[in-house]
Short mmCIF file of C-alpha atoms in Angstrom, two decimals:
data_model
loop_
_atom_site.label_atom_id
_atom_site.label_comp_id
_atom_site.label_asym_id
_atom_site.label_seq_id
_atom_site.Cartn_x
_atom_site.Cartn_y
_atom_site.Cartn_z
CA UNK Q 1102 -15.01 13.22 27.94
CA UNK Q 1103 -12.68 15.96 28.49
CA UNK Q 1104 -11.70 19.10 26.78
CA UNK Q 1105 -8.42 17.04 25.15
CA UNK Q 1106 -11.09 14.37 23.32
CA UNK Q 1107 -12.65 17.50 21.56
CA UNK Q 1108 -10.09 20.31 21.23
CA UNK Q 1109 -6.82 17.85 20.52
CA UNK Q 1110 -7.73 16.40 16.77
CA UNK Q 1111 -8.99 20.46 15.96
CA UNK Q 1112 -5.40 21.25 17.68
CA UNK Q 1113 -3.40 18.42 15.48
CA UNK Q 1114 -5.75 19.41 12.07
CA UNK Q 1115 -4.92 22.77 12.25
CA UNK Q 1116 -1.00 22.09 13.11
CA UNK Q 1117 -1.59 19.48 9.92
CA UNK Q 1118 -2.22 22.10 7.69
CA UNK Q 1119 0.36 23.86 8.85
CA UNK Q 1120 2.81 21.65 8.30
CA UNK Q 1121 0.97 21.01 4.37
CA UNK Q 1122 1.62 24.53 3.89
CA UNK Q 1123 5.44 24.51 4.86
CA UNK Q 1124 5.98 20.89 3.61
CA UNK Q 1125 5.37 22.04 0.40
CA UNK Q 1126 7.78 25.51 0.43
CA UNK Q 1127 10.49 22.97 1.57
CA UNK Q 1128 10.27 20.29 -0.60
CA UNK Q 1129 10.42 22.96 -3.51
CA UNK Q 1130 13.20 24.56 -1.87
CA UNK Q 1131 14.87 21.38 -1.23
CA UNK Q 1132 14.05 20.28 -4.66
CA UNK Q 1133 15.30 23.76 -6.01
CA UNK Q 1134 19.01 23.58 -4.22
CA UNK Q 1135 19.53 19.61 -5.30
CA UNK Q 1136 18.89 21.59 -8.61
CA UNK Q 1137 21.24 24.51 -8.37
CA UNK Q 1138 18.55 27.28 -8.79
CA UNK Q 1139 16.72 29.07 -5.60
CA UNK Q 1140 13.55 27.40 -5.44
CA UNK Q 1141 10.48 29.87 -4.43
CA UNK Q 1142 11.68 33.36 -3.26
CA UNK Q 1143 9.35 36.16 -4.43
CA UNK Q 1144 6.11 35.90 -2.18
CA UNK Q 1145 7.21 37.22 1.24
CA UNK Q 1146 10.62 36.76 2.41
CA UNK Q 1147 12.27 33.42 1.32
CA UNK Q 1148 9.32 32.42 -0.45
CA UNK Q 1149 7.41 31.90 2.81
CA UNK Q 1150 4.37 32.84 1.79
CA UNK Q 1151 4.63 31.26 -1.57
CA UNK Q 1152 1.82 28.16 -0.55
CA UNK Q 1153 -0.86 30.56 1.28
CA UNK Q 1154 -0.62 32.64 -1.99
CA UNK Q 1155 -1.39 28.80 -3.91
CA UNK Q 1156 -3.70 28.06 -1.34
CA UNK Q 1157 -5.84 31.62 -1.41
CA UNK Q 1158 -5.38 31.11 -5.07
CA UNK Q 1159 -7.02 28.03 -5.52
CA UNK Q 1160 -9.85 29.38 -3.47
CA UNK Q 1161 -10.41 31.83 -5.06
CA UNK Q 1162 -11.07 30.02 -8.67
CA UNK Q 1163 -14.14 28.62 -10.68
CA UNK Q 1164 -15.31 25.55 -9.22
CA UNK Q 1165 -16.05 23.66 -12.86
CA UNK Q 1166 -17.77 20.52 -12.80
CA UNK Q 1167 -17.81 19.02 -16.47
CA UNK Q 1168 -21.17 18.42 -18.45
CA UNK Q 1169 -21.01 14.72 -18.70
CA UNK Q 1170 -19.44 14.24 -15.23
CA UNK Q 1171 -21.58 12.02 -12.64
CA UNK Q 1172 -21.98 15.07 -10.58
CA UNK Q 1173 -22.56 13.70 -7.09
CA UNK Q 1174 -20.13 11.25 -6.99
CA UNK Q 1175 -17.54 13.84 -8.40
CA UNK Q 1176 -17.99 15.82 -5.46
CA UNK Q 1177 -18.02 13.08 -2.96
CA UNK Q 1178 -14.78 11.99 -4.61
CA UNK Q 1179 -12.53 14.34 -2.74
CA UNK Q 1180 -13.80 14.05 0.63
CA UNK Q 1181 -13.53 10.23 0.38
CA UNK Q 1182 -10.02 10.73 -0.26
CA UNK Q 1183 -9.46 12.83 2.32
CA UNK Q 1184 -10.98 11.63 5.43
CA UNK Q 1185 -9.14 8.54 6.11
CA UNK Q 1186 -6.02 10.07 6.05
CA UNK Q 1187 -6.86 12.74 8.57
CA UNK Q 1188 -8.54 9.37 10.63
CA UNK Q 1189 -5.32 7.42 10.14
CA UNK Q 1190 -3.54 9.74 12.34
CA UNK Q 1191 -5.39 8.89 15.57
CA UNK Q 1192 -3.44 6.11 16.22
CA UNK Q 1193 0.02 7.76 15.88
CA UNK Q 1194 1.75 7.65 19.21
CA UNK Q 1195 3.30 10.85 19.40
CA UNK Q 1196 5.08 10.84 22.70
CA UNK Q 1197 4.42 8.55 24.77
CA UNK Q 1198 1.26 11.02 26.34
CA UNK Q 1199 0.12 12.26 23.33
CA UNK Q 1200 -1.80 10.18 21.52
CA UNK Q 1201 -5.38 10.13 20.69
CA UNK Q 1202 -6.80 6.68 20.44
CA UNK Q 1203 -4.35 4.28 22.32
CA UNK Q 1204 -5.82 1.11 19.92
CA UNK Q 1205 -4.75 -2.57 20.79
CA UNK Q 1206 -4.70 -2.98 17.04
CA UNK Q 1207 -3.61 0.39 15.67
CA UNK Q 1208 -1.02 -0.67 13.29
CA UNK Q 1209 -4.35 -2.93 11.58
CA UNK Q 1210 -6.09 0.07 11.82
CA UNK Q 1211 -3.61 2.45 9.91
CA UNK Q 1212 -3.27 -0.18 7.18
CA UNK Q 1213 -7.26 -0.96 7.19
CA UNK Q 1214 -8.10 3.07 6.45
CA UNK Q 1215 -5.27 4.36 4.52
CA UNK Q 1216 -6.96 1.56 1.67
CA UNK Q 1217 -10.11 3.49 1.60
CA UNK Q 1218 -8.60 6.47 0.00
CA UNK Q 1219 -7.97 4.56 -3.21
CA UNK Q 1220 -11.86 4.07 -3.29
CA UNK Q 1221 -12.01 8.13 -3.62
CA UNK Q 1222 -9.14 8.38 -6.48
CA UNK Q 1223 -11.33 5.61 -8.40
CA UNK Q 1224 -14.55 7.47 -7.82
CA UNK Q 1225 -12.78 10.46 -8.77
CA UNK Q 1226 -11.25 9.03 -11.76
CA UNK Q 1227 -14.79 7.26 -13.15
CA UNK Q 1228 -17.21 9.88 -11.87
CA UNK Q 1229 -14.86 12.70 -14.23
CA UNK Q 1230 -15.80 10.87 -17.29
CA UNK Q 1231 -12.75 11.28 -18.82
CA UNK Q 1232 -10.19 8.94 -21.01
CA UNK Q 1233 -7.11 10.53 -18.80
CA UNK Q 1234 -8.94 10.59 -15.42
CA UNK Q 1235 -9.93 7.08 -15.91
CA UNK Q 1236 -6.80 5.34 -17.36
CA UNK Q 1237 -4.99 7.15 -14.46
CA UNK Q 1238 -7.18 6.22 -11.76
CA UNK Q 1239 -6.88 2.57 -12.78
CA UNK Q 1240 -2.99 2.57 -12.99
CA UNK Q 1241 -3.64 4.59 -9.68
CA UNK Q 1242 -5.65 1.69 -7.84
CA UNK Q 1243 -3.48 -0.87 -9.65
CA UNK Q 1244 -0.05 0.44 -8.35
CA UNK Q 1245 -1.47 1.30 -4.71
CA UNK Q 1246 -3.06 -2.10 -4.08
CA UNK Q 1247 -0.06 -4.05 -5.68
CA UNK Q 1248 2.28 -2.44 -3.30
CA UNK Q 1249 -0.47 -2.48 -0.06
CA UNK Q 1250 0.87 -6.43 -0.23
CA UNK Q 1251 4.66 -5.61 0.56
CA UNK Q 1252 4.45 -3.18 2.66
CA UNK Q 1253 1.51 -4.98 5.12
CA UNK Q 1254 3.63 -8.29 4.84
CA UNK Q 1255 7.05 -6.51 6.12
CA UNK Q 1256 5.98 -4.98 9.09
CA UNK Q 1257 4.62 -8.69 9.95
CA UNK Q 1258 8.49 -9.18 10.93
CA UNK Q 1259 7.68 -6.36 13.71
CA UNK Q 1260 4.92 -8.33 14.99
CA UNK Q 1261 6.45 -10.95 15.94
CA UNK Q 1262 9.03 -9.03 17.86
CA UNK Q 1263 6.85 -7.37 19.54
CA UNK Q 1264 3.94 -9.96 19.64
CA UNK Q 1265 1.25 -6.98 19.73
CA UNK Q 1266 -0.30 -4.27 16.72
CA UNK Q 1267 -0.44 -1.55 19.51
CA UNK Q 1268 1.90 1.44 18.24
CA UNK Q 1269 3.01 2.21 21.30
CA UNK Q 1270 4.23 -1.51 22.73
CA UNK Q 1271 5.82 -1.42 19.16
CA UNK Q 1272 7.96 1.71 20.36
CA UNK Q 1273 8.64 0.70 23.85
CA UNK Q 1274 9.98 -2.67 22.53
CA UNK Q 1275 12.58 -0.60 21.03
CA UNK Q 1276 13.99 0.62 23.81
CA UNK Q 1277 17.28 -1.63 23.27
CA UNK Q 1278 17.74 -1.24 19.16
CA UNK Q 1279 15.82 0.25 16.83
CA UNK Q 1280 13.89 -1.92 13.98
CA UNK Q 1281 15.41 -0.44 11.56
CA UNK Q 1282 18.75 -2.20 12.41
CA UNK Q 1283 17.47 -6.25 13.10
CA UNK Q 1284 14.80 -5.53 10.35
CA UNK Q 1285 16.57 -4.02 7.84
CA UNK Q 1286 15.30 -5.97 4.55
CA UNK Q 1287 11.25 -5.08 6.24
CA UNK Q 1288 12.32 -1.34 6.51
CA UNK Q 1289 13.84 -1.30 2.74
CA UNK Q 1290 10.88 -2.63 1.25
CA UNK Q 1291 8.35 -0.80 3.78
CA UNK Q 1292 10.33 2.00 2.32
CA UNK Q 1293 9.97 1.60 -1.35
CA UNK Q 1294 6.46 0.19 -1.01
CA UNK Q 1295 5.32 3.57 1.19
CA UNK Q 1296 6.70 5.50 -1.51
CA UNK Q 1297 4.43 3.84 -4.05
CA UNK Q 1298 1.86 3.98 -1.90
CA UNK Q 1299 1.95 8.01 -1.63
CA UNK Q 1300 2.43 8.24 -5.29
CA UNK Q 1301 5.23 9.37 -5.31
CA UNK Q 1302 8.31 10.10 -7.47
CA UNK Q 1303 10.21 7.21 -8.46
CA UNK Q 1304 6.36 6.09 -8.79
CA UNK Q 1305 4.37 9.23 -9.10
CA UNK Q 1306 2.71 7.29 -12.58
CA UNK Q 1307 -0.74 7.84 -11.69
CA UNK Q 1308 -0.17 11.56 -11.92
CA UNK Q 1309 3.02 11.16 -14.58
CA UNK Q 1310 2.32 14.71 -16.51
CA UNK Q 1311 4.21 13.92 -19.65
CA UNK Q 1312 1.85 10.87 -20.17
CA UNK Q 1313 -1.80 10.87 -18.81
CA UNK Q 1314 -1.16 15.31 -18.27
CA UNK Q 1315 -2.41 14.81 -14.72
CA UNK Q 1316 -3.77 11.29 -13.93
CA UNK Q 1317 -7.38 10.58 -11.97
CA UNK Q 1318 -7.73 14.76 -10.74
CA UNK Q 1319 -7.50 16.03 -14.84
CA UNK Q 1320 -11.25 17.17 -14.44
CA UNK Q 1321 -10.46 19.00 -11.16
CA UNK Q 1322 -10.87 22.99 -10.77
CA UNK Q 1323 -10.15 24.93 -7.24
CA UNK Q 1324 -10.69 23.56 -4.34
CA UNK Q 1325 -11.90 19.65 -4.85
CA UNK Q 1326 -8.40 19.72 -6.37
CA UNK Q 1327 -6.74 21.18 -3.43
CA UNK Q 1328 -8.16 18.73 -1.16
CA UNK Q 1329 -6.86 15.49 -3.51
CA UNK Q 1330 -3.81 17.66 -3.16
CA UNK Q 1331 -3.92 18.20 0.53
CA UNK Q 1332 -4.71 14.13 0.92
CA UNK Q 1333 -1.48 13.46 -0.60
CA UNK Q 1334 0.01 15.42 1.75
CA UNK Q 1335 -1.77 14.33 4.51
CA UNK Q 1336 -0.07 11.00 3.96
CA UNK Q 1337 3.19 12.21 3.96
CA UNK Q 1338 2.93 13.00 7.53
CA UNK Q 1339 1.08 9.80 8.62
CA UNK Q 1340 3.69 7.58 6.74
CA UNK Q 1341 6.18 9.57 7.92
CA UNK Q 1342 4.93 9.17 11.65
CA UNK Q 1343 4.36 5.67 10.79
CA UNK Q 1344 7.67 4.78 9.95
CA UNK Q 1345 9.13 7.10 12.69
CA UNK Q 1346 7.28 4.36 14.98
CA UNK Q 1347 7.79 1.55 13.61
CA UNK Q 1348 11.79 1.59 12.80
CA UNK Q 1349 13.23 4.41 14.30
CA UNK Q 1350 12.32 4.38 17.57
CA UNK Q 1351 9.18 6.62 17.90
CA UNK Q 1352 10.29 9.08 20.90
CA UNK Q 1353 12.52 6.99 22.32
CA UNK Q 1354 15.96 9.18 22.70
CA UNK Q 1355 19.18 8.56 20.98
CA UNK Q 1356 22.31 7.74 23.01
CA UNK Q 1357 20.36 8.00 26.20
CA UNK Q 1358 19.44 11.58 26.02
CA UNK Q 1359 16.69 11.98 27.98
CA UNK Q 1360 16.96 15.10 29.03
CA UNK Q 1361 15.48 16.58 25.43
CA UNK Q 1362 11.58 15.72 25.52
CA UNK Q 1363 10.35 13.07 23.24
CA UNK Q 1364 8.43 15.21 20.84
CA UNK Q 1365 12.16 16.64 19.86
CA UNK Q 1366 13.24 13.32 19.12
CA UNK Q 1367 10.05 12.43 17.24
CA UNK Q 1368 10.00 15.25 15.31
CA UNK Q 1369 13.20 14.93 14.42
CA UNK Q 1370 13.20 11.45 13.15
CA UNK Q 1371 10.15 12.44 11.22
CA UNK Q 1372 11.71 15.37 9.53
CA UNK Q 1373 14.70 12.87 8.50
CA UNK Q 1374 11.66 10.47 6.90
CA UNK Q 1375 10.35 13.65 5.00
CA UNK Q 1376 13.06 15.47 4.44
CA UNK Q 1377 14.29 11.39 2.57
CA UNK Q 1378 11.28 11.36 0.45
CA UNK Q 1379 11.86 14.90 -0.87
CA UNK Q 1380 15.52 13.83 -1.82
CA UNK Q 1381 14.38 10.77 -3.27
CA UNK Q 1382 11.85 12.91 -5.28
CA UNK Q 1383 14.55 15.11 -7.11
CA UNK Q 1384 17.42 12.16 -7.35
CA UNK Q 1385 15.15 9.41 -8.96
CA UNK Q 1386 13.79 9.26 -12.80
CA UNK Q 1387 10.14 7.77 -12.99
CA UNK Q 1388 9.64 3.95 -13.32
CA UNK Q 1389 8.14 2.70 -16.61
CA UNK Q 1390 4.78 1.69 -15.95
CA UNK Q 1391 5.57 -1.99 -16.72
CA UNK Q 1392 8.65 -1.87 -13.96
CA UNK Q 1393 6.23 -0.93 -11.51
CA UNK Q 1394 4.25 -3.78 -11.33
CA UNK Q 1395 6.50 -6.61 -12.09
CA UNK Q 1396 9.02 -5.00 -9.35
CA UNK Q 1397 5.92 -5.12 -6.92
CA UNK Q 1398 5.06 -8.42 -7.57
CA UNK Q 1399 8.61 -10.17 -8.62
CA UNK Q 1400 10.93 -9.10 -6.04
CA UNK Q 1401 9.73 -6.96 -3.07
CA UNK Q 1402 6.36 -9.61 -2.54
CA UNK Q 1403 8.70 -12.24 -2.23
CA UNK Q 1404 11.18 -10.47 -0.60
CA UNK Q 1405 8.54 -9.27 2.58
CA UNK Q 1406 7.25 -13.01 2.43
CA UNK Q 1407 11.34 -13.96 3.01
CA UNK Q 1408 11.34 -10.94 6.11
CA UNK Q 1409 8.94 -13.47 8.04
CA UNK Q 1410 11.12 -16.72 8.07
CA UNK Q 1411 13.89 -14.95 8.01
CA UNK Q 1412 12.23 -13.56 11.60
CA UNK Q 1413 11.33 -16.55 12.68
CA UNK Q 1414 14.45 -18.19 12.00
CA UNK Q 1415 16.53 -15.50 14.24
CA UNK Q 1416 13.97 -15.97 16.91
CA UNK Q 1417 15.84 -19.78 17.08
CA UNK Q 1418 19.23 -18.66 16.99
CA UNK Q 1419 20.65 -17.91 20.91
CA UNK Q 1420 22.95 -14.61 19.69
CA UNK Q 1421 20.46 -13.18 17.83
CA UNK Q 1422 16.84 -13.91 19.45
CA UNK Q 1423 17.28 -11.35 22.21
CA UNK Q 1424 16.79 -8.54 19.26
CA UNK Q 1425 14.03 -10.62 17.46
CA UNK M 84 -8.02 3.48 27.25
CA UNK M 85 -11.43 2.07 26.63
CA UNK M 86 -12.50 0.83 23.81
CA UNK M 87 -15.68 2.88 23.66
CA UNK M 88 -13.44 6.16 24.27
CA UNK M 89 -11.07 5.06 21.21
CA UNK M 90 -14.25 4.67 18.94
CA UNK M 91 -15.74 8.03 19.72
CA UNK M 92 -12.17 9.38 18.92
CA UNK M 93 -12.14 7.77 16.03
CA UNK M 94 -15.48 9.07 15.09
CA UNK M 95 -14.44 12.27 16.25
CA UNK M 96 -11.71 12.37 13.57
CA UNK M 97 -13.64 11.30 11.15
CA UNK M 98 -16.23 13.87 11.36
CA UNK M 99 -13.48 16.62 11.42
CA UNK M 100 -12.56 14.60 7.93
CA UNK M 101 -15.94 15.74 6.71
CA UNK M 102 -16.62 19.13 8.51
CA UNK M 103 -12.96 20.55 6.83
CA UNK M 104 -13.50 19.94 3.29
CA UNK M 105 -17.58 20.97 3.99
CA UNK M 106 -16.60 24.19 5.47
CA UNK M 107 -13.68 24.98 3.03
CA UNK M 108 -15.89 24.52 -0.07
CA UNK M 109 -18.73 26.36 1.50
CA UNK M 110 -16.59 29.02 2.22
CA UNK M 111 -15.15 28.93 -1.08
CA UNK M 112 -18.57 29.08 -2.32
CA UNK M 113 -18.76 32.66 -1.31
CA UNK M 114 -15.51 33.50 -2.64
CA UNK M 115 -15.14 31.90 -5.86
CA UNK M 116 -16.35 33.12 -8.99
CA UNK M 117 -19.53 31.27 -11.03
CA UNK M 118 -19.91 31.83 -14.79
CA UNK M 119 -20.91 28.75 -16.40
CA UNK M 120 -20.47 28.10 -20.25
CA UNK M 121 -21.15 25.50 -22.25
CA UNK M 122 -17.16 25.72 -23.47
CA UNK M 123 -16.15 25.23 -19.59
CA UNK M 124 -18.46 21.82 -19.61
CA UNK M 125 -16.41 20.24 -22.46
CA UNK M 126 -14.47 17.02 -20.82
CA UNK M 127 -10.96 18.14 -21.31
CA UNK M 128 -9.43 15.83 -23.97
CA UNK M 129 -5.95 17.72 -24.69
CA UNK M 130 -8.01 20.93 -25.92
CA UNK M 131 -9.43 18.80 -29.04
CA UNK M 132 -13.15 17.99 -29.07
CA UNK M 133 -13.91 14.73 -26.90
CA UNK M 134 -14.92 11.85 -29.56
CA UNK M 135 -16.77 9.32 -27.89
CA UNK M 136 -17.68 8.18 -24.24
CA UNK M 137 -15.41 9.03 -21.76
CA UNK M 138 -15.87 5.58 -19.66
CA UNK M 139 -14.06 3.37 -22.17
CA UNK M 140 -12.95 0.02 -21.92
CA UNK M 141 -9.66 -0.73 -19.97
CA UNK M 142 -7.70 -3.70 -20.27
CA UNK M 143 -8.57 -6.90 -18.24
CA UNK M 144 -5.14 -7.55 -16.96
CA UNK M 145 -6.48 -4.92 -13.83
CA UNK M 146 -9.30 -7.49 -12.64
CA UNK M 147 -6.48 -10.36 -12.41
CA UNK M 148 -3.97 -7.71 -10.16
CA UNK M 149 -7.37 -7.09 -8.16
CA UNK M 150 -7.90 -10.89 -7.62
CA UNK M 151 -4.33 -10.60 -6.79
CA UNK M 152 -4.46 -8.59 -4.46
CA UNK M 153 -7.64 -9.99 -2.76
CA UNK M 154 -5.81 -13.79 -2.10
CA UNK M 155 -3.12 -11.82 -0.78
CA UNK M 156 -4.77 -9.33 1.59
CA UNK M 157 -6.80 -12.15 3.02
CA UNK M 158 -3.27 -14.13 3.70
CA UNK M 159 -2.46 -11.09 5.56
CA UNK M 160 -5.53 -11.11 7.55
CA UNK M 161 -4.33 -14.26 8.64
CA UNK M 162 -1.23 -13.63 8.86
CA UNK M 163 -1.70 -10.85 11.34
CA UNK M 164 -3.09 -12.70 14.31
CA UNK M 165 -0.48 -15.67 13.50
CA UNK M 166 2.11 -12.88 14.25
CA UNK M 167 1.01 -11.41 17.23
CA UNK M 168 0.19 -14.90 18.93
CA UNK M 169 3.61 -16.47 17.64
CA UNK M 170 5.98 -16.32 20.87
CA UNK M 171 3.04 -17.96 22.85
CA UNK M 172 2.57 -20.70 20.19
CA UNK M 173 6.16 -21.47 19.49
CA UNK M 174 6.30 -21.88 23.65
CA UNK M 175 3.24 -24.36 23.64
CA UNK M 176 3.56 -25.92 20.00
CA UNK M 177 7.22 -25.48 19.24
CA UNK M 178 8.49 -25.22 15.98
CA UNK M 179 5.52 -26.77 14.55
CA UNK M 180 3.84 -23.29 14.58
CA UNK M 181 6.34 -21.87 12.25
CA UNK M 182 5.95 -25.19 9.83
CA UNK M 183 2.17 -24.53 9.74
CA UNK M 184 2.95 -20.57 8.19
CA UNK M 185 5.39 -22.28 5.23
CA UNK M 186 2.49 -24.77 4.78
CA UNK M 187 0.22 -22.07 4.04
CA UNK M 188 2.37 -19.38 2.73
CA UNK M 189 3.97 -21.92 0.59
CA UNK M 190 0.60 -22.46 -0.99
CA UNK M 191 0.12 -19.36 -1.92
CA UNK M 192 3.29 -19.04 -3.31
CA UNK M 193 2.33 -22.06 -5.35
CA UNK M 194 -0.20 -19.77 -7.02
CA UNK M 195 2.09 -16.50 -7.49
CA UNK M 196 4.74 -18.76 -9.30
CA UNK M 197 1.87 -19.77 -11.53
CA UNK M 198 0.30 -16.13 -12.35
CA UNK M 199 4.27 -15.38 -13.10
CA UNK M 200 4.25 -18.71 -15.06
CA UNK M 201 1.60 -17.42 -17.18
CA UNK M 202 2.40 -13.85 -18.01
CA UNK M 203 -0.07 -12.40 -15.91
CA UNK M 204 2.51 -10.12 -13.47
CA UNK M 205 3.75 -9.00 -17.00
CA UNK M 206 3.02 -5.56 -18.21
CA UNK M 207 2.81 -4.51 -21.54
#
């Protein structure tokens, strides 16, 4: 075992938070120009310090555990949430050198762990004995396991391209178009179903403030809060990465410009991913509850299930089956 | 790599999982203020007084998007496998490989049209 094994995932956790911290300034900055108003500006200059003040803040307050809560698993809650989506990312191909665990089956794997995190919103949700928590964390688990099923079945499409779950075969088989253009319909609804899978905005219900005032984390003080918080975020950057590899190209270079290194490209394409879920955040109005499910179930399930024949049947046509 | 390096990495990561949110509340442990009432311990119920439990009953309609979800996550499972081996099969078996999918796909479908049939994908 070398240095790398031990010292990398404390390198990429610490760059992680980093990028929480700034994620956050820019999507409310982003968020504030769609809107016409500056967005955060007071703490340091341009707001930059405007999340370390949230951060120290939330640190700093009363850690309140309610009376009738089930204590221990309302403290186990958060860290249940949390770890699998820091253990997600040790699959992500990076470049093509850095990556931490090169997995045979590391697109299973992604899929396999991200799931466990919806067993921390539910403890969270039941353990807070609360009407809110637990109504939320039900529409929570509901939501996120109804739209698991489209987004697992349209990457299936990429499979059988690529005839292998490694992430990094899955890049290097896009060395002659990207997936995003000969699976098109599979990147729509991995898309849409990511975003419902992040909770967030057009399907941000679980938390939906005007309804259930903050979903499954209503009992939540300080800094179990924060890390719920920091989970969410968490995500963003593994989906993000995700769909960097899977559809656009990982670090594979555009036009054949090699000559800027492939962490450039890939963090490039990922900005584009996060910088499009930010937009999509202040453009789209909520979903009615009701919506959600049906649109899950009714139209992109059957849609992802039509991304598979549709695959195979390219695979038989002689134009086509050199990009499928 | 080996698979034995790619599980200690993965356990490595997981650990880290544990040992951040550990260390952050310990250290926020020290920092944060502790004055307990019996007003903070109220479950928060839109600043009224809570009536009644807070684990009440929720409708059933979640346990049928749960079974749901379980037929279809085991498809996947095999799915998966079907997907990676396809090219090879469709080689050896020809296009009897991809009939074998609709076979089983289309069984499932079977039962989706018949939770739609019945109302149970509706949400009211």
């Amino acid at each position: 075992m070398d240095l790398f094994f031990y010292l990398g995932p404390i390198i990429l956790m610490l760059l992680l938070l980093g990028f929480v911290t700034y994620a956050i300034l820019f999507e409310r900055k982003v968020i504030g120009w769609i809107q016409n108003r500056p967005g955060p500006n007071q703490v340091g200059p341009w707001g930059l310090f405007q999340t370390i003040a949230d951060v120290a803040k939330l640190l700093l307050k009363e850690d309140i555990v309610p009376g009738k809560a089930d204590r221990s698993l309302f403290k186990l809650a958060p860290v249940i949430a949390f770890v699998p989506a820091f253990a997600v990312l040790a699959v992500i191909p990076f470049t093509d050198s850095w990556q931490f665990g090169d997995f045979a089956v590391g697109l299973l794997y992604y899929i396999a762990i991200s799931s466990i995190t919806i067993i921390g919103i539910l403890t969270g949700a039941w353990a807070s004995n609360n009407k809110y928590s637990l109504l939320g964390g039900m529409r929570s688990a509901a939501q996120m396991i109804s739209y698991e099923i489209p987004l697992v079945l349209s990457v299936i499409g990429i499979v059988m391209t690529t005839g292998s779950l490694d992430l990094n075969d899955i890049v290097l088989a896009q060395k002659k178009v990207w997936f995003i253009v000969p699976q098109f319909l599979a990147f729509l609804i991995f898309f849409i179903a990511s975003l419902a899978e992040l909770n967030r905005t057009p399907f941000d219900l679980p938390e939906a403030e005007s309804e259930l005032v903050a979903g499954y984390h209503v009992e939540y003080t300080g800094f179990r809060f924060a890390f719920f918080m920091l989970a969410e975020y968490v995500y963003v950057f593994a989906m993000a990465s995700l769909t960097t590899c899977l559809f656009l190209g990982g670090w594979l270079p555009l036009f054949g410009l090699t000559m800027i290194p492939g962490i450039l490209w890939f963090l490039l394409k990922f900005s584009l991913v996060v910088f499009s879920l930010f937009w999509i955040r202040a453009t789209m109005p909520r979903l009615r509850v009701d919506q959600l499910m049906q649109f899950a179930w009714k139209v992109l399930l059957p849609l992802s299930l039509l991304n598979i024949f549709l695959t195979a049947i390219f695979k038989e046509i002689p134009v086509l089956s050199s990009f499928y | 790599m080996e698979l034995e390096a790619s599980f200690l990495t993965i356990a490595w990561f997981i650990a880290l999982g544990i040992l951040l949110p550990v260390a952050a509340l310990t250290v926020g442990k020290w920092l944060r203020p502790n004055k307990p009432s019996s007003r903070k311990a109220i479950t928060y119920e839109s600043g009224v007084d809570p009536t009644g439990e807070g684990w009440v009953q929720f409708h059933v309609r979640y346990y049928l998007f749960a079974l749901l979800f379980v037929i279809f996550d085991v498809e996947t499972i095999f799915l998966y496998p079907w997907a990676v081996a396809y090219d090879s099969l469709r080689a050896t078996l020809g296009v009897w490989v991809l009939y074998e999918m609709i076979i089983f796909i289309g069984l499932l479908v079977l039962g989706l049209a018949y939770a739609w049939k019945k109302k149970v994908l509706k949400w009211e």
